[in-house]
Each structure stands twice: as C-alpha cells, then as structure tokens.
One Martini backbone bead per residue (centre of mass of N, CA, C, O) as a GRO file, in nm:
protein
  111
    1UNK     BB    1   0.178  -0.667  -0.484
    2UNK     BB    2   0.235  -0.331  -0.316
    3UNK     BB    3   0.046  -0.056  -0.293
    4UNK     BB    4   0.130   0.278  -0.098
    5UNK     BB    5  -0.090   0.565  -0.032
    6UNK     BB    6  -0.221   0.827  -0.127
    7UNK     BB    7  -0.381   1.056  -0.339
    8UNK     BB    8  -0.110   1.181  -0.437
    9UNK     BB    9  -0.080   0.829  -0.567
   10UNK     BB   10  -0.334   0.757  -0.799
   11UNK     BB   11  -0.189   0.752  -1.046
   12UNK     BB   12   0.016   0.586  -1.004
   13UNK     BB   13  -0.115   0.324  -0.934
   14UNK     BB   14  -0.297   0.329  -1.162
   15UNK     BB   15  -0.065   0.254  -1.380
   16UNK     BB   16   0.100   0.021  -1.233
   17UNK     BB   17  -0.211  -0.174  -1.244
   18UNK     BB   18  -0.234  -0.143  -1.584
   19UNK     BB   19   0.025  -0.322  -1.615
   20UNK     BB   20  -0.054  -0.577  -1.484
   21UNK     BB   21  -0.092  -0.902  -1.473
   22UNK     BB   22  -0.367  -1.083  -1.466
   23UNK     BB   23  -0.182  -1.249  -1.242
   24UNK     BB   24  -0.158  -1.074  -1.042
   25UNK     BB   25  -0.090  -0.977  -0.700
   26UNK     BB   26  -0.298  -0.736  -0.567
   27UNK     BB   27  -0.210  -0.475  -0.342
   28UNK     BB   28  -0.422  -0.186  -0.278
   29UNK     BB   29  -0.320   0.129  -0.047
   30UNK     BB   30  -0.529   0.394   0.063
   31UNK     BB   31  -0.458   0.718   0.252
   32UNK     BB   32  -0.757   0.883   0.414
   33UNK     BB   33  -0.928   1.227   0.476
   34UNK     BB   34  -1.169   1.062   0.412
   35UNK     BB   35  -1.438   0.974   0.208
   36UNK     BB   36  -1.403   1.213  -0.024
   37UNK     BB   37  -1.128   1.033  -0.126
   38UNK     BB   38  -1.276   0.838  -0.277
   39UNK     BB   39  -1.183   0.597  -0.531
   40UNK     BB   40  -1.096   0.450  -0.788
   41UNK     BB   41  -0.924   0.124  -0.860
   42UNK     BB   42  -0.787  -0.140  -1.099
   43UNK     BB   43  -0.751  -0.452  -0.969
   44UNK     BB   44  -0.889  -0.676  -1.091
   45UNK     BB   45  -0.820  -0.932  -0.822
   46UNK     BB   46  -0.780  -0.747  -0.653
   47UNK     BB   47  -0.700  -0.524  -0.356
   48UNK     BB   48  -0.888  -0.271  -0.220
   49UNK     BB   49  -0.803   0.009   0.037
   50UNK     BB   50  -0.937   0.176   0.228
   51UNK     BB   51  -0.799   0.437   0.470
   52UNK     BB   52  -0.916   0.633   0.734
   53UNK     BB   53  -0.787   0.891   0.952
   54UNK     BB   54  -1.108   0.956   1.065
   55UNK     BB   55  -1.284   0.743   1.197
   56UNK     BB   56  -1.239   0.817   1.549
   57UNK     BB   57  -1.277   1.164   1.493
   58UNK     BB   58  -0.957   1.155   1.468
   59UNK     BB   59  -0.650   1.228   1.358
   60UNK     BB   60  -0.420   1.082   1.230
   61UNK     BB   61  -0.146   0.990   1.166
   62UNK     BB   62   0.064   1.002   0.923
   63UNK     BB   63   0.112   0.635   0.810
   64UNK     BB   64  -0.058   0.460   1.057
   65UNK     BB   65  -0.230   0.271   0.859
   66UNK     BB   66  -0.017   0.203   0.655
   67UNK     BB   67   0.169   0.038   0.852
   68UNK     BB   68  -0.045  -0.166   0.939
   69UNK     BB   69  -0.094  -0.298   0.642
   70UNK     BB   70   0.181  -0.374   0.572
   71UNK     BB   71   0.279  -0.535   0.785
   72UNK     BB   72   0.022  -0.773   0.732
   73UNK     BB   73   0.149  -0.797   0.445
   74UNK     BB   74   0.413  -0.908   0.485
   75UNK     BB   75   0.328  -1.138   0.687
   76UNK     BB   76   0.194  -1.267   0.477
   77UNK     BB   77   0.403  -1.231   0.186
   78UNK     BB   78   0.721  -1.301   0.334
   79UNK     BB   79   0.699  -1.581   0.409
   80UNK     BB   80   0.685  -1.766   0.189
   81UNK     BB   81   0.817  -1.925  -0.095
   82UNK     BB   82   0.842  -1.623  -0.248
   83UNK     BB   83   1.109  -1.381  -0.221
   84UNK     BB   84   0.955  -1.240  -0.374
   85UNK     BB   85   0.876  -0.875  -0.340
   86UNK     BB   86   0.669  -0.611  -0.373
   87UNK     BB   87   0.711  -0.219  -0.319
   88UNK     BB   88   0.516   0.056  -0.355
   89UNK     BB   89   0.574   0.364  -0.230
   90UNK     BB   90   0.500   0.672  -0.203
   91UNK     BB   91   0.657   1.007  -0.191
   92UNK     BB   92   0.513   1.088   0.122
   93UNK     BB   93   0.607   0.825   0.268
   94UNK     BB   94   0.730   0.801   0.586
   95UNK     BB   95   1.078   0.696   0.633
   96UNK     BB   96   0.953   0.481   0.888
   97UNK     BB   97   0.806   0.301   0.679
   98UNK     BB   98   1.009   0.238   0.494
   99UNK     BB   99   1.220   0.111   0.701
  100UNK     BB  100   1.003  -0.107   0.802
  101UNK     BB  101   0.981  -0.260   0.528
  102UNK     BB  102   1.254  -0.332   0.477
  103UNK     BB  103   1.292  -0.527   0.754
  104UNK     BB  104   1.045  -0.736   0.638
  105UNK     BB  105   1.173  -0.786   0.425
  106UNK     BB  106   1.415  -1.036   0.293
  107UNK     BB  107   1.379  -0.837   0.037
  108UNK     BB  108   1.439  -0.528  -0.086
  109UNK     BB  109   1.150  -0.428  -0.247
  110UNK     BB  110   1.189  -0.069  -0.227
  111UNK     BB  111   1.010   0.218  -0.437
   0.00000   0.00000   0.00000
C-alpha cells in the first residue's frame, strides 16, 4: 500500500498506517516544504519518506517530488505478480497526479 500526500494528510496517513495489519507492505510519502514540517508516522516495517520541496534552495511545484515516488512505487510494485495495489492520496493532491497514477496502476485502486 502507498499513502501520499503532504503535512495536512498527516492525520489521515496516520489513522489509515495505524489500521493496517502488521505484515501489510507499506510505503508512506510525506511532501514538505522545509525539514521543519517533518513529523513522525509509524509505518510499522514500512518505509516513511520525507520529500522536502525545498531542497535545491527554490520551491518545487507543488506535487512534483510526490509525483516522482509515485512514479518509481508503481514501477517497483504494479509490475509484480499480485494484481492489486492500493494508492491512497491526500486530497490536496494535484489532479494530473492523481490521473498518473490512475494510468500506472493495472488496476486503478486510487481512493
């Protein structure tokens, strides 16, 4: 399972991490705008990525470092051989992303 989304999805990812059973595969992308917007969230054995839009000293669009987790988590899990994935994005998150991933995924399993 992948949640994506930014800091005012971290309820929501927190909530729907704390629900998932402990052998689920999970990856949590968090997009921030600066190191001071990071937080915890226990993904159990999953993986927690923070992505700062700030990195290279200018603001990044909104949704493009996000868009590019996303990318290589479809890549690395919708080739596999279980046909479900599941993708839950925050609902800040930018229409033309949401429509990437509808298109990566085998089967759109995009709540």
């Amino acid at each position: 399972m992948f949640l994506g989304g930014d800091v005012r999805n971290l309820p929501a990812m927190r909530r729907i991490a704390a629900a998932l059973p402990p052998e689920a595969h999970l990856t949590v992308v968090v997009e921030v705008c600066g190191w001071e917007e990071v937080g915890v969230i226990d993904a159990g054995d999953g993986r927690v990525s923070w992505l700062d839009r700030t990195t290279d000293g200018a603001m990044r669009p909104r949704g493009e470092r996000l868009a590019a987790a996303i990318h290589a988590w479809c890549a690395e899990w919708a080739c596999g051989d279980d046909p479900v994935c599941t993708v839950w994005l925050g609902a800040r998150t930018p229409t033309r992303i949401v429509r990437m991933t509808q298109a990566l995924l085998p089967e759109a399993r995009v709540s």
